Amino acid sequence: MRFESRPDLTPPVITVVKHTDAATDGDIFIAPKQKAPQRGPEIVDANGQPVLFEPVPGPDQAADFRVQTYKGKPVLTWWEGPVASPILGTGYGHYVIMDDSYKVVRRVEAGLGKDTADLHEFQLTPQGTALITAYKTVSGSLESIGGPKDGKIADSIVQEVDVPTGKVLFDWHSIGHVPIEESYIPLSGPGSPPPGNPYDYFHVNSVEKEPDGNYIVSARNTSAIYELDGKTGAVLWRLGGKKSSFEMGPGTTFWWQHDARRHADGTITLYDDGAAPPHEPQSRGIRLRLDMKAKTATLVQADLSPDHILAGSQGNMQVLGNGHAVVGWGAVPRVTEFDGGGKIVYDATFSDGDDSYRAYRFPWSGRPTTHPAIATAKGRGGTKTIYASWNGATGVTSWQVVAGDDAKSLAPVGEPQPVNGFETTLHADTNADFIAVRALGPDGKVLGTSAAVAISGGRDTG
């Protein structure tokens, strides 16, 4: 997408495939990357129009963009940095916390040093801590799976970090807790790590802290979910994989999963990629019930991907307060909302190659400290064409064109005109020397005013 008033922004085109009355209110949160002309956090409304687009610099990418709570207030959070290994899907960067005026209030680092934080998880807790992931290459023996004695292994790391101080409160390493024999990744052949890369046998991709202080961890490359003792780090049980502590009932087996979350009713939701390599006909979001005494897992609900999507990586399943589920299809640039019975009530796609690690739906209210942007088309006399936008602003319902012969003395021209997407094309009949726009709320109150631009016969922006 391109805009006259914001030529510096080129977010991907979002195409709404289905939007029913049953869809939940709120905006869609993604972070397009890979082949996107610009990468970064993006909020889009139910019609696929951008609300906020925040490009990250240079070769960096963003991941896990969502709304969380910090110090009792809603904030935007995401991971930002370069992807060190696109094949292994790991990154090295930091986490960002931004308030509703779009001011960065905190940057969070992993306990391994500056810019070592991985992209897979940034979960804030009510205690003012953050659950994060990191990766570190270490030397170790691969003899038990037919490899060298002095091999290179990717150690998956889970940390809980105090956000204000950066102090590491919990530090867990897959090596020493989970043997490499649990991995489904071969040392050679299809699916094996490329030459020179470490053996990424575990590949942590989500962390959840339970009320009792234990942790739920998802490991893609063992196709298993683990509960960790919150004090010792010992593995208390496994769900799925080669050494499942539970008997897996019909429809409960998952492969290469992401985003495991335990809920108040004891059920666990996760995004079951089913590939790669393929083990299932399509990706799905699933809810499982665990019987802790009988040690059985039962399928409660499966939300199947539209058009038989089979995603080779990434993805998530967000359970909303009304029981609906929003599924981001990871490597496939698509987001779908299901009702409690598995029926699709909202479905949208975005540009091929512009995938998003996760996708969410949240209500959001933003009040940027910047001014609205304006651009005017060529021509001095007669009707003027004006383009107005305000990146990140919510609650704007109409635009009022103001003009005058002095930049400081502007008066309304015509009636306010309704907002139409991220950028609204306005028309005004004026021969004034300067022109600006005012963003109005539903009560007609002025929320913000653009700079006044001179009408000089060419295209002007401000």
Short mmCIF file of C-alpha atoms in Angstrom, two decimals:
data_model
loop_
_atom_site.label_atom_id
_atom_site.label_comp_id
_atom_site.label_asym_id
_atom_site.label_seq_id
_atom_site.Cartn_x
_atom_site.Cartn_y
_atom_site.Cartn_z
CA MET A 1 0.00 0.00 0.00
CA ARG A 2 1.17 3.54 -0.76
CA PHE A 3 -0.07 6.87 0.56
CA GLU A 4 0.26 10.43 -0.69
CA SER A 5 0.44 11.86 2.83
CA ARG A 6 2.88 9.20 4.09
CA PRO A 7 5.07 8.15 1.14
CA ASP A 8 7.55 6.72 3.67
CA LEU A 9 5.14 3.90 4.59
CA THR A 10 4.55 0.81 2.42
CA PRO A 11 2.62 -1.78 4.48
CA PRO A 12 1.34 -4.98 2.83
CA VAL A 13 -2.13 -5.18 1.32
CA ILE A 14 -4.58 -6.98 3.64
CA THR A 15 -7.46 -8.72 1.86
CA VAL A 16 -10.49 -9.58 3.99
CA VAL A 17 -11.85 -12.89 2.67
CA LYS A 18 -14.70 -13.23 5.15
CA HIS A 19 -16.17 -10.91 7.77
CA THR A 20 -19.39 -11.93 9.50
CA ASP A 21 -21.42 -10.18 12.18
CA ALA A 22 -20.21 -12.81 14.65
CA ALA A 23 -16.60 -11.63 14.38
CA THR A 24 -15.19 -10.16 17.58
CA ASP A 25 -14.61 -6.42 17.80
CA GLY A 26 -11.00 -5.29 17.78
CA ASP A 27 -8.07 -4.84 15.45
CA ILE A 28 -5.67 -7.37 13.93
CA PHE A 29 -2.03 -7.30 15.05
CA ILE A 30 0.69 -8.65 12.74
CA ALA A 31 4.35 -7.99 12.03
CA PRO A 32 5.01 -8.56 8.31
CA LYS A 33 8.54 -9.62 7.41
CA GLN A 34 10.45 -11.78 4.92
CA LYS A 35 9.69 -10.27 1.47
CA ALA A 36 7.71 -7.29 2.76
CA PRO A 37 8.97 -3.99 1.25
CA GLN A 38 8.96 -2.68 4.82
CA ARG A 39 9.01 -4.85 7.92
CA GLY A 40 7.56 -4.01 11.28
CA PRO A 41 4.62 -4.03 13.69
CA GLU A 42 1.26 -3.30 12.11
CA ILE A 43 -2.29 -2.86 13.38
CA VAL A 44 -5.08 -3.20 10.84
CA ASP A 45 -8.80 -2.68 11.32
CA ALA A 46 -11.53 -5.19 10.50
CA ASN A 47 -11.60 -3.96 6.89
CA GLY A 48 -7.88 -4.55 6.39
CA GLN A 49 -6.95 -0.86 6.56
CA PRO A 50 -3.82 0.07 8.52
CA VAL A 51 -4.28 1.76 11.87
CA LEU A 52 -0.59 1.80 12.76
CA PHE A 53 2.51 0.80 10.83
CA GLU A 54 5.85 1.09 12.60
CA PRO A 55 8.69 0.07 10.24
CA VAL A 56 11.84 -1.28 11.87
CA PRO A 57 15.24 -0.08 10.64
CA GLY A 58 17.42 -1.62 7.95
CA PRO A 59 17.56 -5.40 7.79
CA ASP A 60 15.79 -5.91 11.13
CA GLN A 61 12.52 -7.75 11.56
CA ALA A 62 9.78 -7.68 14.19
CA ALA A 63 7.90 -10.57 15.78
CA ASP A 64 5.23 -11.33 18.38
CA PHE A 65 3.53 -7.92 18.10
CA ARG A 66 0.59 -7.66 20.49
CA VAL A 67 -1.14 -5.80 23.33
CA GLN A 68 -0.06 -6.64 26.87
CA THR A 69 -0.29 -4.97 30.27
CA TYR A 70 2.62 -3.23 31.96
CA LYS A 71 2.28 -1.36 35.26
CA GLY A 72 -1.48 -1.72 34.99
CA LYS A 73 -1.77 -0.07 31.57
CA PRO A 74 -2.18 -1.49 28.05
CA VAL A 75 1.03 -1.39 26.02
CA LEU A 76 2.29 -2.61 22.67
CA THR A 77 5.11 -5.14 22.77
CA TRP A 78 7.30 -6.89 20.21
CA TRP A 79 10.71 -8.39 19.49
CA GLU A 80 13.02 -6.50 17.16
CA GLY A 81 16.33 -7.43 15.57
CA PRO A 82 18.01 -9.35 12.76
CA VAL A 83 17.23 -12.98 12.05
CA ALA A 84 20.60 -14.64 12.46
CA SER A 85 19.59 -17.84 10.70
CA PRO A 86 16.50 -17.79 8.45
CA ILE A 87 16.80 -21.58 8.04
CA LEU A 88 16.82 -22.25 11.79
CA GLY A 89 14.41 -19.38 12.46
CA THR A 90 16.28 -17.78 15.36
CA GLY A 91 17.08 -14.14 15.97
CA TYR A 92 19.25 -11.92 18.13
CA GLY A 93 17.76 -8.64 19.27
CA HIS A 94 15.76 -7.05 22.07
CA TYR A 95 12.16 -6.51 23.17
CA VAL A 96 10.21 -3.25 22.98
CA ILE A 97 7.44 -1.92 25.25
CA MET A 98 5.53 1.07 23.84
CA ASP A 99 2.71 3.01 25.49
CA ASP A 100 -0.53 4.20 23.89
CA SER A 101 1.07 7.47 22.76
CA TYR A 102 3.64 5.37 20.86
CA LYS A 103 6.49 6.28 23.13
CA VAL A 104 8.99 3.50 23.90
CA VAL A 105 8.95 3.13 27.68
CA ARG A 106 11.30 0.17 28.01
CA ARG A 107 13.69 -1.98 25.99
CA VAL A 108 14.26 -5.41 27.52
CA GLU A 109 17.39 -7.48 26.99
CA ALA A 110 18.07 -11.17 27.61
CA GLY A 111 20.35 -12.14 30.48
CA LEU A 112 23.05 -13.26 28.05
CA GLY A 113 24.01 -9.70 27.14
CA LYS A 114 22.84 -6.94 24.82
CA ASP A 115 20.95 -7.99 21.68
CA THR A 116 20.93 -11.72 22.47
CA ALA A 117 17.17 -12.09 22.92
CA ASP A 118 15.37 -14.47 20.56
CA LEU A 119 12.21 -13.67 18.60
CA HIS A 120 10.01 -16.54 19.80
CA GLU A 121 8.58 -15.21 23.06
CA PHE A 122 8.06 -11.99 25.00
CA GLN A 123 5.38 -12.57 27.63
CA LEU A 124 4.81 -9.98 30.37
CA THR A 125 3.54 -11.17 33.75
CA PRO A 126 1.43 -9.32 36.35
CA GLN A 127 4.52 -9.28 38.61
CA GLY A 128 6.41 -6.95 36.26
CA THR A 129 8.60 -9.68 34.81
CA ALA A 130 9.04 -10.96 31.28
CA LEU A 131 9.28 -14.51 29.97
CA ILE A 132 11.75 -14.65 27.09
CA THR A 133 13.75 -17.10 24.99
CA ALA A 134 17.33 -17.19 23.76
CA TYR A 135 19.67 -19.50 21.90
CA LYS A 136 23.34 -20.25 22.45
CA THR A 137 25.65 -22.53 20.48
CA VAL A 138 27.64 -24.88 22.71
CA SER A 139 29.97 -27.82 22.18
CA GLY A 140 28.67 -31.27 23.01
CA SER A 141 28.56 -34.89 22.02
CA LEU A 142 26.23 -36.11 19.28
CA GLU A 143 27.51 -39.68 19.47
CA SER A 144 24.21 -41.06 20.80
CA ILE A 145 22.50 -40.16 17.51
CA GLY A 146 25.38 -41.09 15.26
CA GLY A 147 27.18 -37.74 15.23
CA PRO A 148 30.60 -36.51 16.31
CA LYS A 149 31.82 -36.34 19.87
CA ASP A 150 32.65 -32.63 19.52
CA GLY A 151 29.51 -31.43 17.76
CA LYS A 152 27.85 -28.01 17.84
CA ILE A 153 24.46 -27.92 19.58
CA ALA A 154 21.89 -25.12 19.86
CA ASP A 155 20.99 -24.78 23.53
CA SER A 156 17.42 -23.46 23.96
CA ILE A 157 17.21 -21.04 26.88
CA VAL A 158 14.18 -19.86 28.87
CA GLN A 159 14.49 -16.87 31.18
CA GLU A 160 12.26 -14.85 33.45
CA VAL A 161 13.63 -11.33 33.67
CA ASP A 162 12.64 -8.46 35.95
CA VAL A 163 11.65 -5.74 33.48
CA PRO A 164 12.72 -2.62 35.45
CA THR A 165 16.12 -3.96 36.51
CA GLY A 166 16.96 -6.64 33.96
CA LYS A 167 17.76 -9.12 36.71
CA VAL A 168 17.41 -12.76 35.65
CA LEU A 169 15.07 -14.56 38.05
CA PHE A 170 14.90 -17.92 36.25
CA ASP A 171 17.39 -19.36 33.78
CA TRP A 172 16.70 -22.73 32.18
CA HIS A 173 18.68 -24.58 29.50
CA SER A 174 17.38 -27.46 27.43
CA ILE A 175 20.80 -29.11 27.54
CA GLY A 176 21.03 -30.94 30.85
CA HIS A 177 17.24 -31.27 31.13
CA VAL A 178 16.12 -32.77 27.81
CA PRO A 179 18.34 -35.30 25.99
CA ILE A 180 19.06 -34.78 22.30
CA GLU A 181 17.59 -38.22 21.55
CA GLU A 182 14.11 -36.73 21.95
CA SER A 183 14.52 -34.66 18.78
CA TYR A 184 12.91 -35.53 15.45
CA ILE A 185 15.50 -33.53 13.52
CA PRO A 186 17.93 -35.78 11.59
CA LEU A 187 21.66 -35.12 11.57
CA SER A 188 21.81 -35.56 7.81
CA GLY A 189 19.45 -35.62 4.86
CA PRO A 190 16.15 -33.71 4.46
CA GLY A 191 15.35 -31.52 7.45
CA SER A 192 18.87 -31.65 8.86
CA PRO A 193 20.80 -28.49 9.80
CA PRO A 194 22.80 -26.97 6.91
CA PRO A 195 26.59 -27.38 7.06
CA GLY A 196 28.13 -25.10 9.67
CA ASN A 197 24.91 -24.67 11.65
CA PRO A 198 24.45 -26.11 15.16
CA TYR A 199 22.16 -29.06 15.77
CA ASP A 200 18.94 -27.35 16.91
CA TYR A 201 17.44 -30.38 18.61
CA PHE A 202 14.93 -28.61 20.90
CA HIS A 203 13.91 -25.20 19.43
CA VAL A 204 11.90 -23.50 22.17
CA ASN A 205 9.11 -21.29 20.79
CA SER A 206 6.77 -20.40 23.66
CA VAL A 207 6.83 -20.01 27.44
CA GLU A 208 3.91 -19.65 29.86
CA LYS A 209 4.11 -19.23 33.63
CA GLU A 210 1.47 -21.02 35.67
CA PRO A 211 -0.12 -19.70 38.88
CA ASP A 212 1.86 -22.25 40.92
CA GLY A 213 5.14 -20.88 39.59
CA ASN A 214 5.89 -23.68 37.14
CA TYR A 215 6.45 -23.08 33.44
CA ILE A 216 4.89 -24.52 30.28
CA VAL A 217 7.39 -24.68 27.41
CA SER A 218 6.83 -25.65 23.77
CA ALA A 219 9.68 -27.24 21.80
CA ARG A 220 9.14 -27.46 18.07
CA ASN A 221 11.83 -29.98 17.19
CA THR A 222 10.81 -32.57 19.78
CA SER A 223 7.10 -32.05 18.95
CA ALA A 224 6.47 -31.90 22.69
CA ILE A 225 5.29 -29.59 25.46
CA TYR A 226 7.05 -29.64 28.83
CA GLU A 227 6.08 -28.55 32.33
CA LEU A 228 9.14 -27.29 34.22
CA ASP A 229 9.53 -27.02 37.98
CA GLY A 230 9.63 -23.30 38.72
CA LYS A 231 12.48 -23.68 41.23
CA THR A 232 14.68 -26.51 39.99
CA GLY A 233 13.90 -26.49 36.27
CA ALA A 234 13.28 -30.24 36.34
CA VAL A 235 10.90 -31.60 33.71
CA LEU A 236 7.71 -32.60 35.55
CA TRP A 237 5.87 -34.01 32.53
CA ARG A 238 5.87 -34.18 28.75
CA LEU A 239 2.90 -33.88 26.40
CA GLY A 240 3.51 -35.40 22.98
CA GLY A 241 6.84 -36.32 21.47
CA LYS A 242 8.80 -39.52 21.96
CA LYS A 243 8.40 -39.70 25.74
CA SER A 244 4.90 -38.37 26.39
CA SER A 245 3.74 -38.66 30.01
CA PHE A 246 0.17 -38.83 28.68
CA GLU A 247 -1.61 -41.34 26.51
CA MET A 248 -2.51 -39.34 23.42
CA GLY A 249 -6.18 -39.83 22.53
CA PRO A 250 -7.68 -39.63 19.02
CA GLY A 251 -6.80 -36.38 17.25
CA THR A 252 -4.43 -35.16 19.97
CA THR A 253 -1.07 -35.91 18.35
CA PHE A 254 0.67 -32.79 17.06
CA TRP A 255 3.81 -32.06 15.07
CA TRP A 256 6.23 -29.09 15.06
CA GLN A 257 3.77 -27.11 17.22
CA HIS A 258 3.92 -23.51 18.48
CA ASP A 259 2.31 -21.30 21.14
CA ALA A 260 1.31 -23.73 23.91
CA ARG A 261 -0.91 -22.03 26.53
CA ARG A 262 -2.54 -23.48 29.64
CA HIS A 263 -5.88 -21.96 30.64
CA ALA A 264 -7.78 -21.55 33.89
CA ASP A 265 -9.92 -24.61 33.17
CA GLY A 266 -6.79 -26.75 32.84
CA THR A 267 -7.00 -27.16 29.07
CA ILE A 268 -4.02 -26.49 26.81
CA THR A 269 -4.25 -24.76 23.45
CA LEU A 270 -1.58 -24.81 20.78
CA TYR A 271 -0.98 -24.23 17.11
CA ASP A 272 -0.33 -27.56 15.40
CA ASP A 273 1.70 -26.79 12.27
CA GLY A 274 1.71 -30.41 11.10
CA ALA A 275 4.83 -29.64 9.02
CA ALA A 276 7.70 -29.43 8.09
CA PRO A 277 8.31 -32.12 7.11
CA PRO A 278 4.59 -32.85 6.62
CA HIS A 279 2.93 -35.25 9.04
CA GLU A 280 -0.65 -33.98 8.72
CA PRO A 281 -2.91 -32.86 5.85
CA GLN A 282 -3.43 -29.34 7.24
CA SER A 283 -2.47 -27.04 10.09
CA ARG A 284 -4.91 -26.45 12.94
CA GLY A 285 -5.45 -24.82 16.28
CA ILE A 286 -6.33 -27.35 18.97
CA ARG A 287 -7.54 -27.42 22.56
CA LEU A 288 -6.60 -30.45 24.69
CA ARG A 289 -7.84 -31.61 28.08
CA LEU A 290 -5.36 -33.36 30.35
CA ASP A 291 -6.41 -35.85 32.97
CA MET A 292 -3.54 -35.52 35.43
CA LYS A 293 -4.49 -38.66 37.37
CA ALA A 294 -5.20 -41.01 34.48
CA LYS A 295 -2.45 -39.34 32.42
CA THR A 296 -4.58 -39.06 29.27
CA ALA A 297 -4.96 -36.29 26.71
CA THR A 298 -8.33 -35.70 25.01
CA LEU A 299 -9.18 -33.47 22.06
CA VAL A 300 -11.74 -30.82 23.01
CA GLN A 301 -11.79 -28.69 19.84
CA ALA A 302 -9.89 -28.50 16.56
CA ASP A 303 -10.05 -25.39 14.38
CA LEU A 304 -9.01 -26.54 10.92
CA SER A 305 -7.22 -24.25 8.50
CA PRO A 306 -9.19 -22.85 5.56
CA ASP A 307 -8.18 -24.12 2.12
CA HIS A 308 -6.17 -26.92 3.77
CA ILE A 309 -3.28 -24.64 4.71
CA LEU A 310 -0.20 -26.56 5.81
CA ALA A 311 2.30 -24.17 7.35
CA GLY A 312 5.93 -25.21 7.60
CA SER A 313 6.76 -22.90 10.50
CA GLN A 314 5.57 -20.27 13.02
CA GLY A 315 1.95 -19.58 13.96
CA ASN A 316 -0.21 -19.17 17.07
CA MET A 317 -3.65 -19.66 18.60
CA GLN A 318 -5.15 -16.86 20.69
CA VAL A 319 -8.25 -17.64 22.77
CA LEU A 320 -10.51 -14.59 23.16
CA GLY A 321 -12.71 -13.77 26.13
CA ASN A 322 -15.87 -14.86 24.29
CA GLY A 323 -14.47 -18.31 23.56
CA HIS A 324 -13.52 -17.52 19.97
CA ALA A 325 -10.03 -18.35 18.72
CA VAL A 326 -7.79 -16.30 16.45
CA VAL A 327 -5.23 -18.35 14.56
CA GLY A 328 -2.23 -16.88 12.81
CA TRP A 329 -1.03 -19.35 10.19
CA GLY A 330 2.64 -18.47 10.53
CA ALA A 331 4.55 -19.08 7.30
CA VAL A 332 1.26 -18.70 5.41
CA PRO A 333 0.28 -14.99 5.48
CA ARG A 334 -3.24 -15.39 6.82
CA VAL A 335 -5.25 -14.84 10.00
CA THR A 336 -8.58 -16.50 10.84
CA GLU A 337 -11.09 -16.15 13.67
CA PHE A 338 -13.19 -19.16 14.68
CA ASP A 339 -16.25 -19.15 16.92
CA GLY A 340 -16.57 -21.61 19.81
CA GLY A 341 -17.86 -24.33 17.48
CA GLY A 342 -15.04 -24.08 14.97
CA LYS A 343 -16.94 -22.00 12.38
CA ILE A 344 -14.94 -19.30 10.56
CA VAL A 345 -16.32 -15.83 11.35
CA TYR A 346 -13.38 -13.76 10.05
CA ASP A 347 -10.63 -14.53 7.57
CA ALA A 348 -7.98 -12.31 5.98
CA THR A 349 -4.85 -12.77 3.90
CA PHE A 350 -1.88 -10.54 3.21
CA SER A 351 0.77 -10.40 0.54
CA ASP A 352 2.53 -13.65 -0.37
CA GLY A 353 5.96 -13.80 1.23
CA ASP A 354 5.05 -11.19 3.88
CA ASP A 355 4.46 -13.73 6.64
CA SER A 356 3.98 -12.89 10.31
CA TYR A 357 5.34 -15.02 13.16
CA ARG A 358 2.09 -14.63 15.11
CA ALA A 359 -1.24 -12.81 14.61
CA TYR A 360 -3.67 -11.53 17.24
CA ARG A 361 -6.90 -9.59 17.73
CA PHE A 362 -7.14 -6.93 20.45
CA PRO A 363 -9.10 -3.76 21.20
CA TRP A 364 -6.74 -0.80 21.04
CA SER A 365 -6.90 2.95 21.60
CA GLY A 366 -3.92 5.01 20.47
CA ARG A 367 -3.22 8.73 20.90
CA PRO A 368 -0.05 9.67 19.01
CA THR A 369 1.90 12.78 19.98
CA THR A 370 2.70 13.40 16.33
CA HIS A 371 0.55 15.61 14.10
CA PRO A 372 -1.70 14.36 11.31
CA ALA A 373 -0.04 14.16 7.89
CA ILE A 374 -1.27 16.09 4.86
CA ALA A 375 -0.52 16.19 1.16
CA THR A 376 -2.14 18.35 -1.48
CA ALA A 377 -2.47 17.73 -5.20
CA LYS A 378 -1.38 20.12 -7.93
CA GLY A 379 -3.41 23.16 -8.79
CA ARG A 380 -4.12 26.49 -7.15
CA GLY A 381 -7.53 27.67 -8.24
CA GLY A 382 -10.85 25.89 -7.83
CA THR A 383 -11.32 22.60 -6.04
CA LYS A 384 -8.31 21.28 -4.12
CA THR A 385 -7.60 17.61 -3.49
CA ILE A 386 -6.13 16.90 -0.07
CA TYR A 387 -4.84 13.64 1.42
CA ALA A 388 -5.01 13.21 5.19
CA SER A 389 -3.75 10.48 7.53
CA TRP A 390 -2.61 10.06 11.13
CA ASN A 391 -0.55 6.97 11.78
CA GLY A 392 -1.67 5.22 14.98
CA ALA A 393 -4.62 7.47 15.80
CA THR A 394 -7.87 5.81 16.82
CA GLY A 395 -11.20 7.54 17.39
CA VAL A 396 -10.92 9.85 14.38
CA THR A 397 -14.27 9.83 12.57
CA SER A 398 -13.95 12.79 10.21
CA TRP A 399 -11.56 15.37 8.76
CA GLN A 400 -12.10 19.12 8.59
CA VAL A 401 -10.22 21.10 5.94
CA VAL A 402 -9.07 24.52 7.13
CA ALA A 403 -7.46 27.20 4.96
CA GLY A 404 -6.35 30.83 4.98
CA ASP A 405 -3.93 33.38 3.57
CA ASP A 406 -1.79 33.06 6.71
CA ALA A 407 -0.56 29.75 8.16
CA LYS A 408 -1.65 30.89 11.62
CA SER A 409 -5.10 32.08 10.59
CA LEU A 410 -7.03 29.13 9.22
CA ALA A 411 -10.79 28.73 9.00
CA PRO A 412 -12.97 25.72 8.11
CA VAL A 413 -13.73 25.12 4.45
CA GLY A 414 -16.96 23.24 3.87
CA GLU A 415 -18.33 20.49 6.11
CA PRO A 416 -16.26 17.78 7.84
CA GLN A 417 -15.71 14.72 5.63
CA PRO A 418 -15.83 11.15 6.95
CA VAL A 419 -12.70 9.06 7.45
CA ASN A 420 -12.15 6.47 4.75
CA GLY A 421 -9.34 4.10 5.68
CA PHE A 422 -5.78 4.94 6.67
CA GLU A 423 -5.65 7.84 4.21
CA THR A 424 -8.72 9.88 3.32
CA THR A 425 -9.00 11.84 0.09
CA LEU A 426 -10.66 15.19 0.76
CA HIS A 427 -11.92 17.93 -1.53
CA ALA A 428 -12.20 21.63 -0.75
CA ASP A 429 -13.04 24.69 -2.80
CA THR A 430 -10.59 27.41 -1.77
CA ASN A 431 -8.11 29.89 -3.22
CA ALA A 432 -6.31 30.39 0.09
CA ASP A 433 -2.52 30.33 0.27
CA PHE A 434 -2.32 27.78 3.09
CA ILE A 435 -4.27 24.66 3.89
CA ALA A 436 -4.34 22.12 6.75
CA VAL A 437 -6.57 19.37 8.14
CA ARG A 438 -8.07 18.77 11.55
CA ALA A 439 -8.83 15.28 12.86
CA LEU A 440 -12.23 15.22 14.57
CA GLY A 441 -13.69 12.74 17.05
CA PRO A 442 -17.31 11.52 17.05
CA ASP A 443 -18.36 14.54 19.11
CA GLY A 444 -16.70 16.96 16.69
CA LYS A 445 -13.84 17.70 19.08
CA VAL A 446 -10.49 18.44 17.43
CA LEU A 447 -8.06 15.62 18.21
CA GLY A 448 -5.14 16.91 16.19
CA THR A 449 -4.18 19.37 13.46
CA SER A 450 -1.67 18.94 10.65
CA ALA A 451 0.97 21.42 9.67
CA ALA A 452 -0.26 24.10 7.28
CA VAL A 453 1.13 23.66 3.78
CA ALA A 454 1.46 26.32 1.13
CA ILE A 455 -0.58 25.89 -2.04
CA SER A 456 2.15 26.65 -4.58
CA GLY A 457 0.94 24.86 -7.69
CA GLY A 458 2.77 21.62 -6.93
CA ARG A 459 2.34 18.69 -4.58
CA ASP A 460 2.97 19.66 -0.95
CA THR A 461 3.19 17.53 2.17
CA GLY A 462 3.33 18.27 5.84
#
